[in-house]
Amino acid sequence: DVKVTQSSRYLVKRTGEKVFLECVQDMDHENMFWYRQDPGLGLRLIYFSYDVKMKEKGDIPEGYSVSREKKERFSLILESASTNQTSMYLCASSLGGRGNTIYFGEGSWLTVV
Amino acid sequence: AQRVTQPEKLLSVFKGAPVELKCNYSYSGSPELFWYVQYSRQRLQLLLRHISRESIKGFTADLNKGETSFHLKKPFAQEEDSAMYYCALSYQGAQKLVFGQGTRLTINP
C-alpha cells in the first residue's frame, strides 16, 4: 500500500513566521505534489516536482516555495505566513507518466493568526 | 486553459434514489478523466478513471467528448456514499491533475 505521510496534521502559526510542511512517500514515486484545498475552490496545485531537485510552479505558487533534496521527501515552505494562507494542505505522489494514480496524504491543517 | 467544472457544490438525495454528480471539462485534445472521493476523516482517494471503464462501489462514469462531460452515476444511493467528490482531468504531456471545485454528496436515510 502506498503511504504518503504528512508529519504535521495541525499547525497554528503567527503572521510573518516561516512555516515548513513536510511530506514523505515510501513507494519510490518520481512525482510529488502540493495542493491547497479550500471549500468551494476545490484543490489547487501549488508546486509539482518530477524528480529530485526539480520543481515546477502550479496554479498558485505565490507566497510558497518547495524543496526536494531526496526522492522520498517534498517540503512546502511558507517564507512569511499570512492569514490568507490558512488552509488544508495536501501532499501527493505518483509514478512518472501521464495519468497515473495520484496518492494523497491525510493533509495538514494550517491556521495563521 | 484546461478547466474542470462541477456545477453543484452540494447534492442531497435519499437512500435508494439514483444519484448523478455532474462534471464538465474544457480541453481540446484527448483528456484522461478521473473521479476522486474523500470520505469523512479519510484521505482523498481515486474512485475511478474513464480509461478503465469499470464500476467501483456501484458508481460508473462515461466520458462524453461531444458534451465534454464525465458525470458520475449510481442507480441506488447508499448512506456510505456520503462524501466529497472531485472530478479531475489529466491532459496530454502533463503528469498532474486539474481538479474541479468538488461536490459534497449527502445521502439521507
Short mmCIF file of C-alpha atoms in Angstrom, two decimals, chain A residues 11 16 20-23 35 39-41 46 49 76 78 89 109:
data_model
loop_
_atom_site.label_atom_id
_atom_site.label_comp_id
_atom_site.label_asym_id
_atom_site.label_seq_id
_atom_site.Cartn_x
_atom_site.Cartn_y
_atom_site.Cartn_z
CA LEU A 11 -0.39 23.72 12.98
CA GLY A 16 5.19 36.52 9.35
CA PHE A 20 7.71 24.16 6.88
CA LEU A 21 5.30 21.41 5.84
CA GLU A 22 6.96 18.04 5.37
CA CYS A 23 5.85 15.12 3.25
CA TYR A 35 -2.15 21.07 -3.31
CA PRO A 39 -14.18 24.98 0.28
CA GLY A 40 -15.77 25.99 -2.99
CA LEU A 41 -12.42 26.18 -4.74
CA ILE A 46 0.86 24.95 -5.63
CA SER A 49 8.21 18.02 -8.61
CA LEU A 76 6.47 23.10 1.25
CA LEU A 78 5.86 29.49 3.52
CA TYR A 89 -2.55 21.44 2.51
CA TRP A 109 -4.42 21.94 8.51
#
